[in-house]
Coordinates of C-alpha atoms and ligand atoms in Angstrom, one line a residue:
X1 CA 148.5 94.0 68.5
X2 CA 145.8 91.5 67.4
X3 CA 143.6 92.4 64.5
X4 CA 140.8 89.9 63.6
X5 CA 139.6 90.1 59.9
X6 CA 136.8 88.0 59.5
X7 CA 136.7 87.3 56.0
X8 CA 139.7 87.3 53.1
X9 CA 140.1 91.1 51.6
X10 CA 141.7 92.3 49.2
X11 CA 145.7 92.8 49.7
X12 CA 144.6 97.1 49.9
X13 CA 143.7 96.6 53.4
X14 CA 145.7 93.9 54.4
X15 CA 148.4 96.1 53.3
X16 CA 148.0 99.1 55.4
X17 CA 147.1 96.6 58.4
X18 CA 150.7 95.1 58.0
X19 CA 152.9 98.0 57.6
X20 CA 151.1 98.9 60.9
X21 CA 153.7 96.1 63.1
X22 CA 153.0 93.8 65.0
X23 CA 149.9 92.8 63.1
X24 CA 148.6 89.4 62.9
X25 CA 145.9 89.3 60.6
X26 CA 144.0 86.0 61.7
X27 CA 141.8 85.2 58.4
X28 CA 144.8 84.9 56.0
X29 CA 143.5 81.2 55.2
X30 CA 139.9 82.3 55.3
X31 CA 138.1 81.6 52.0
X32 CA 135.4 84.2 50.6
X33 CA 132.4 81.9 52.1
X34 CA 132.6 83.4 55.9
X35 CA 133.5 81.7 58.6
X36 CA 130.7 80.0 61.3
X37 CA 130.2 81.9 64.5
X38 CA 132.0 79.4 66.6
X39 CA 135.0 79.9 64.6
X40 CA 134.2 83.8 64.3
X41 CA 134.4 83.5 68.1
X42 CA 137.8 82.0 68.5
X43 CA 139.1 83.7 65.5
X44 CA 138.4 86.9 67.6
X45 CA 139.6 86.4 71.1
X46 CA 142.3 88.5 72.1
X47 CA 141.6 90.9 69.5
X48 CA 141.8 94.8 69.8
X49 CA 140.7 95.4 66.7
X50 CA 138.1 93.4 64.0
X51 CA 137.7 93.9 60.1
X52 CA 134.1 92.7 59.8
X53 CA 131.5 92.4 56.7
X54 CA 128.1 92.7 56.7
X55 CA 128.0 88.8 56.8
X56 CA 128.9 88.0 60.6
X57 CA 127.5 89.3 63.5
X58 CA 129.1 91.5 66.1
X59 CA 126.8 91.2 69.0
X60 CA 127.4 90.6 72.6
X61 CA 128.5 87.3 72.4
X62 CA 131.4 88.3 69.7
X63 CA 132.3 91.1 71.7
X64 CA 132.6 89.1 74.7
X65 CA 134.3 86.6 72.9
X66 CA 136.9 89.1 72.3
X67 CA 137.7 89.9 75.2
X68 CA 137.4 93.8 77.3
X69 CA 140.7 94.9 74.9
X70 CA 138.6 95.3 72.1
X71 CA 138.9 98.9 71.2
X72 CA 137.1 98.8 67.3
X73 CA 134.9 96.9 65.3
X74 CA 135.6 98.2 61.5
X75 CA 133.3 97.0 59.4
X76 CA 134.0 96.8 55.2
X77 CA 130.7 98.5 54.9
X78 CA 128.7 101.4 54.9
X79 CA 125.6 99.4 56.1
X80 CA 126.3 98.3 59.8
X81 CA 122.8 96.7 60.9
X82 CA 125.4 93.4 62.1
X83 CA 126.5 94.9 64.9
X84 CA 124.8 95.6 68.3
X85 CA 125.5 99.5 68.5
X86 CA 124.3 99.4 72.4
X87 CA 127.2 96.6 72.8
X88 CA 129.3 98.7 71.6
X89 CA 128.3 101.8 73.6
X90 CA 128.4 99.7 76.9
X91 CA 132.3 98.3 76.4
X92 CA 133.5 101.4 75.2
X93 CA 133.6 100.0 71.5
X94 CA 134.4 102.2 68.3
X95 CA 132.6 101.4 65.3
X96 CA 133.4 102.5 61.9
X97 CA 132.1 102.2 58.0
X98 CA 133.0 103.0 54.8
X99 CA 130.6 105.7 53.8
X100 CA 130.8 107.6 50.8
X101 CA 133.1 105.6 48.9
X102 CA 130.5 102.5 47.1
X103 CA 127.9 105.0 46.0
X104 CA 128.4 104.6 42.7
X105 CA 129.3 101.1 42.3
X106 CA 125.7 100.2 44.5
X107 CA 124.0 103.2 42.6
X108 CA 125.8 101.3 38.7
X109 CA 124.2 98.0 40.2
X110 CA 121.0 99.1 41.6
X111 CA 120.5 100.2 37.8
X112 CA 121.7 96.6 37.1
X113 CA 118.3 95.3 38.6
X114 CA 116.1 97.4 37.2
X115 CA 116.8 96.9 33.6
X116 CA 117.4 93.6 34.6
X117 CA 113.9 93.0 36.2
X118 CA 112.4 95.6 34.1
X119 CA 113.6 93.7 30.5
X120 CA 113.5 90.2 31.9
X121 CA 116.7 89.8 31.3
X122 CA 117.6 86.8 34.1
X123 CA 114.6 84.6 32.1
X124 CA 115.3 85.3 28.9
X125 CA 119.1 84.4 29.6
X126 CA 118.1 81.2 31.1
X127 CA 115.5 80.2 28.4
X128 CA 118.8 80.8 25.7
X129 CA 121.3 79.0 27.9
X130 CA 118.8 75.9 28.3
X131 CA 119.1 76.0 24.3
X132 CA 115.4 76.2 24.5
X133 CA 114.8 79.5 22.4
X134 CA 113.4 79.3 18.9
X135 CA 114.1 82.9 17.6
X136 CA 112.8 86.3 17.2
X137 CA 109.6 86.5 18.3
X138 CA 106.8 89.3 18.9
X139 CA 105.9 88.7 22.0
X140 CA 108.8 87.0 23.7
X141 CA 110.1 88.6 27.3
X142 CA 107.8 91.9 27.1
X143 CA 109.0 93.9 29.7
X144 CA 108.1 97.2 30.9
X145 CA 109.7 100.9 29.1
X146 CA 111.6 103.1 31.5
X147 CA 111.9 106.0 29.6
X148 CA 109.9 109.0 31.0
X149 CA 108.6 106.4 33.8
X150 CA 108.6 107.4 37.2
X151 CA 111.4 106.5 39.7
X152 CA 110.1 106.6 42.8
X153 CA 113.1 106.1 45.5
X154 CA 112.5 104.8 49.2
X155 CA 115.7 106.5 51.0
X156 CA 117.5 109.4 49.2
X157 CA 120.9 109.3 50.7
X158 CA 123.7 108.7 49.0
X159 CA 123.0 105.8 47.3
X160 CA 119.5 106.7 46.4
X161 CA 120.7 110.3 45.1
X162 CA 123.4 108.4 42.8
X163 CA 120.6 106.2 41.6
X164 CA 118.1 109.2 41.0
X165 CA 120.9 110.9 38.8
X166 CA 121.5 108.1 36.2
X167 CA 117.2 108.3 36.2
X168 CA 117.9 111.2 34.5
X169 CA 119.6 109.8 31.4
X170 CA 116.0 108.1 30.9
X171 CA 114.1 111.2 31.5
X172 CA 112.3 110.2 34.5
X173 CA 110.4 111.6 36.9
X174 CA 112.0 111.0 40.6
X175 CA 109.7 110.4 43.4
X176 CA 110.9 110.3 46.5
X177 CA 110.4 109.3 50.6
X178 CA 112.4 109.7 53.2
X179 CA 112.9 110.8 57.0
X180 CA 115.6 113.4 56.0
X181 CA 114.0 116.1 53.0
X182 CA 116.7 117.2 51.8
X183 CA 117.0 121.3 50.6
X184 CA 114.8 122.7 48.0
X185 CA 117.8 123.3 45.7
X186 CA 119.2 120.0 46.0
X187 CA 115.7 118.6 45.2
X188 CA 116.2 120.7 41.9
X189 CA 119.4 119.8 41.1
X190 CA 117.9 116.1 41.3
X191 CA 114.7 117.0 40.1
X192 CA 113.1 115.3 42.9
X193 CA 110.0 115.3 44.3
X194 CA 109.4 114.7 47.8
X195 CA 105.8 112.8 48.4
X196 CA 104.1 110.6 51.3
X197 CA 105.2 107.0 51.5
X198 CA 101.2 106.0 50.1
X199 CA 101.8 108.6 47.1
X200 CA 105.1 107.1 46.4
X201 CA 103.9 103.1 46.7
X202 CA 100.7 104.4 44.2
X203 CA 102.8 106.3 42.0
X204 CA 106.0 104.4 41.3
X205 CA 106.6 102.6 38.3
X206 CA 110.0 101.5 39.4
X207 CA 110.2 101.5 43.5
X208 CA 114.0 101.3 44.5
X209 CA 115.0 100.8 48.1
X210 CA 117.8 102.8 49.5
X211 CA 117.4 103.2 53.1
X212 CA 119.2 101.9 56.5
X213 CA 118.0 98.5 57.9
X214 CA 116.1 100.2 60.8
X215 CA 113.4 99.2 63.5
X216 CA 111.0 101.1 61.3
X217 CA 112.2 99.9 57.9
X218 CA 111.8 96.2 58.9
X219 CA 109.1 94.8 56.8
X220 CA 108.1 98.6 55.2
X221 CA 106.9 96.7 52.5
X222 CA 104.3 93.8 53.0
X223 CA 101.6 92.5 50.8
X224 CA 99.2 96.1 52.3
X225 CA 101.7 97.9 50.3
X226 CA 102.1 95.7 47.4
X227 CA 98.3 95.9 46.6
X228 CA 98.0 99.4 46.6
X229 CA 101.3 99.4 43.9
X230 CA 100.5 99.6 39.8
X231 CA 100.8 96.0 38.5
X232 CA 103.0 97.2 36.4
X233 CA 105.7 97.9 39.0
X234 CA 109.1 96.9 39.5
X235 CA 110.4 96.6 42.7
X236 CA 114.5 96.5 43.4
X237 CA 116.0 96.3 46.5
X238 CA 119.4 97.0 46.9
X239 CA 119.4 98.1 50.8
X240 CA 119.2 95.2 53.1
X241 CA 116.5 92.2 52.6
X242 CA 114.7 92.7 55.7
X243 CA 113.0 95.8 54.2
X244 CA 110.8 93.8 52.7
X245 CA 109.1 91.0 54.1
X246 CA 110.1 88.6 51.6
X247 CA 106.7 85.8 51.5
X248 CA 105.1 88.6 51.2
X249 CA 106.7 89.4 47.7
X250 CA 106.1 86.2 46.9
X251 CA 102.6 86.3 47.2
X252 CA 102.4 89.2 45.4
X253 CA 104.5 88.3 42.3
X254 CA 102.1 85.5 42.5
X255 CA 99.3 86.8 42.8
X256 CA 100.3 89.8 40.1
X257 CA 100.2 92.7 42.1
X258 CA 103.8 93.5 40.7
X259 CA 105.3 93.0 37.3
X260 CA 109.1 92.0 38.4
X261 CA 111.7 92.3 41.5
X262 CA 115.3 92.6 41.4
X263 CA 117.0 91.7 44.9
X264 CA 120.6 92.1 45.3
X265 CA 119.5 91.6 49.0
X266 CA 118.3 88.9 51.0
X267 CA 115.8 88.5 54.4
X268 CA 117.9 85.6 55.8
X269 CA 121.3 85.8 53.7
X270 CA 122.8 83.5 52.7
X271 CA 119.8 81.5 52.3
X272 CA 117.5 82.4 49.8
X273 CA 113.2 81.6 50.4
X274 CA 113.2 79.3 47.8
X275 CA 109.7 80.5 46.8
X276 CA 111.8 83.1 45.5
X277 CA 113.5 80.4 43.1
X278 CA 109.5 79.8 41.6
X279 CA 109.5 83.2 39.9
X280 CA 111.0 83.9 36.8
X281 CA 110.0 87.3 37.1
X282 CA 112.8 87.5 40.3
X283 CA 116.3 88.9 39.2
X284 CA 118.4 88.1 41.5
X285 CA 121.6 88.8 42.5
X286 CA 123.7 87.9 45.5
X287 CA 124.7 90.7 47.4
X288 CA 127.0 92.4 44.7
X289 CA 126.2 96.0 45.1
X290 CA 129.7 96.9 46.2
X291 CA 131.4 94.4 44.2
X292 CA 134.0 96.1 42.3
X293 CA 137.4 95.6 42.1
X294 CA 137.9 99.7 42.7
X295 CA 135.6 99.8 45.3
X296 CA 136.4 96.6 47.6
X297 CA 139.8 97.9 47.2
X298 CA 139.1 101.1 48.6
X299 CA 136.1 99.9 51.7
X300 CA 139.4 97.5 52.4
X301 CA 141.7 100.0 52.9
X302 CA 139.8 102.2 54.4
X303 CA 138.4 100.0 57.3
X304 CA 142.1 99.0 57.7
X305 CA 142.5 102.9 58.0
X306 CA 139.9 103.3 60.8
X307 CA 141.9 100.5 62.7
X308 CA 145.0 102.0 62.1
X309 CA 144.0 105.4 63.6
X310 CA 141.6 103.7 66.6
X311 CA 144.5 101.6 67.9
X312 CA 147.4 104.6 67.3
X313 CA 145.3 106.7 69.4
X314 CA 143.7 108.8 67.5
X315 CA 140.2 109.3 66.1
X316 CA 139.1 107.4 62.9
X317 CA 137.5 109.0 60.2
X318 CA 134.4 107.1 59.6
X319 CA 133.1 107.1 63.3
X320 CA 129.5 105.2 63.6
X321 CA 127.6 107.4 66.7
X322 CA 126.6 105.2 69.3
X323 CA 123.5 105.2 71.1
X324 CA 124.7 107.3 75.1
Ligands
DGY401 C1 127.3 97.8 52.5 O1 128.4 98.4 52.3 O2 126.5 98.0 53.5 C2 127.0 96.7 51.5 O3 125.8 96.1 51.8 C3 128.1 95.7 51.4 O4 128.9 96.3 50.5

C-alpha cells in the first residue's frame, strides 16, 4: 500500500498510518512549506491513498498523476474547496474531512481577529516593537467597543455557531445569514437572529465570515457591499480568502468605508496582495485557525483514520458527497 502525505503532520496520524503495514508514507522529509506541484505529482504516483491540506490541489491532473488505484483523497481539513469533487466522482474517488473536530480552535481564533482588528492590536504591537512609542496617551490606537455590539455572522455552521456563543460573553446581539436557517429553538439557544444578507451587511458592527468556499460565495463581498456597511465595521474572515474579493477591501479600508479587517485567510495563499501590507488597520494572520497542537493532532489522525477504513474496505467516517 502507497499512501502519499503531502505535507509533514504530526506523529498522531503518521502513527495510525504506520501500524496500518505496509505503509510508505512519502513526505517523511517534507518540511511545513508544501511541496510544488511537480513534486506533488511524483510524490503521488502509485498512490492509493493521499493525506492532503488545504494548500495543494487535487484536481485532474493530481489525480491522474496518481494513477487509476487511487481509491481516497483525505484531506486534514474540514474545508475541501482544493479538490475537484467532479474528479473525484468520475474515478470512483473517496473524499473525506475532518469536520467537527476544529470548531473551537477556528471559533478561539476567529475571536483572535476581532479583538485583534477591533483594538488595533497588530499596529499598536508594531509601533512598541519599532521602539517608537512615547507612552500613555489619550488618543493612541482608539478602537472600536464590542460589548453589546452586534455580531453579525455570514455562515452559521459550526464554526459560525461556536463563534456566536463566545458573542455572548460580550452581550451581543447575533445577526445572522445563511442558506441553511437553522430551527427556531436553536436560534434561541444562540440568540440568533436570522436576517437578509443587505440587513446583515447594514447592520453589523463586526461581520465574521463562516461559510464554504462556493460558486456563490466567491467574491460575496466587493466594494457594493462594503459601501452600504457602517464605517465603523470590522470585517474578519476566517473561511477561505476568496469570499472576499480582496482589492476590493483594499479600496475600501482606503477609502474608509470600514474601520479594520482581520484575515486569517488569503485570495491567492500563500501570497499576500501586498496592498494588503499598506494598511495598518489589516490584522493579519496566516492561516492559523486550526493551529493547535490538540487539534492538528486530532484532523491528523483522523484523516489517517479515513484512509485506514477506505483502503481496509470499509466505509470512512467523514465521507465528502460527491456530485452523481
Ligand atoms: C480547514 O480545516 O478547512 C482549515 O482551513 C484548515 O485547518
Amino acid at each position: 500500500m502507497k499512501i502519499a502525505v503531502t505535507r509533514r503532520i504530526p506523529e498522531a496520524g503518521l502513527k495510525v498510518l504506520e501500524a496500518f503495514g505496509e505503509v510508505k508514507t512519502l513526505a517523511m522529509h517534507q518540511t511545513d512549506d508544501g511541496i510544488a506541484s511537480e513534486a506533488l505529482l511524483k510524490l503521488v504516483e502509485g498512490a492509493q491513498a493521499i493525506l492532503s491540506t488545504v494548500g495543494e490541489r487535487m484536481d485532474a491532473a493530481t489525480m491522474d498523476a496518481a494513477g487509476p488505484q487511487l481509491k481516497i483523497i483525505a484531506n486534514m481539513a474540514v474545508g475541501y474547496d482544493n479538490i475537484s469533487l467532479a474528479e473525484a466522482a468520475k474515478r470512483n474517488i473517496l473524499v473525506t474531512n475532518t469536520p467537527g473536530v476544529l470548531t473551537e480552535a477556528t471559533a478561539d481564533l476567529a475571536w483572535t481577529l476581532i479583538l485583534g482588528a477591533a483594538r488595533r492590536a497588530g499596529e499598536a504591537e508594531r509601533v512598541l516593537r519599532a521602539g517608537q512609542w512615547k507612552g500613555w496617551g489619550p488618543l493612541q490606537f482608539l478602537g472600536v467597543d464590542l460589548y453589546k455590539k452586534n455580531l453579525g455572522l455570514f455562515g452559521l455552521g459550526r464554526i459560525g455557531q461556536a463563534v456566536a456563543r463566545r458573542g455572548r460573553g460580550f452581550d451581543m446581539t447575533v445577526l445572522y445569514h445563511d442558506v441553511n436557517r437553522l430551527s427556531a429553538s436553536a436560534e434561541e439557544a444562540l440568540n440568533a437572529r436570522w436576517v437578509e444578507k443587505d440587513e446583515l451587511i447594514a447592520e453589523a458592527d463586526i461581520l465574521s465570515l463562516h461559510c464554504p468556499l462556493t460558486p456563490e460565495t466567491r467574491h460575496a463581498f466587493t466594494l457594493a457591499e462594503f459601501r452600504k456597511m457602517k464605517p465603523s465595521v470590522v470585517i474578519v474572515n476566517s473561511a477561505r480568502g476568496p469570499v472576499i474579493k480582496e482589492d476590493d477591501l483594499c479600496q475600501a479600508l482606503d477609502e474608509g468605508l470600514v474601520f479594520a479587517a482581520g484575515l486569517d485567510v488569503f485570495e491567492e495563499e500563500p501570497v499576500i496582495n501586498p496592498r494588503l501590507f499598506d494598511h495598518e488597520r489589516a490584522f493579519l494572520l496566516p492561516h492559523i485557525g486550526s493551529a493547535t497542537i490538540e487539534t492538528r493532532d486530532t484532523m491528523a489522525r483522523m484523516a489517517a483514520e479515513n484512509i485506514v477504513a477506505a483502503l481496509s474496505g470499509d466505509t470512512p467516517e467523514n465521507l465528502v458527497p460527491l456530485p452523481l
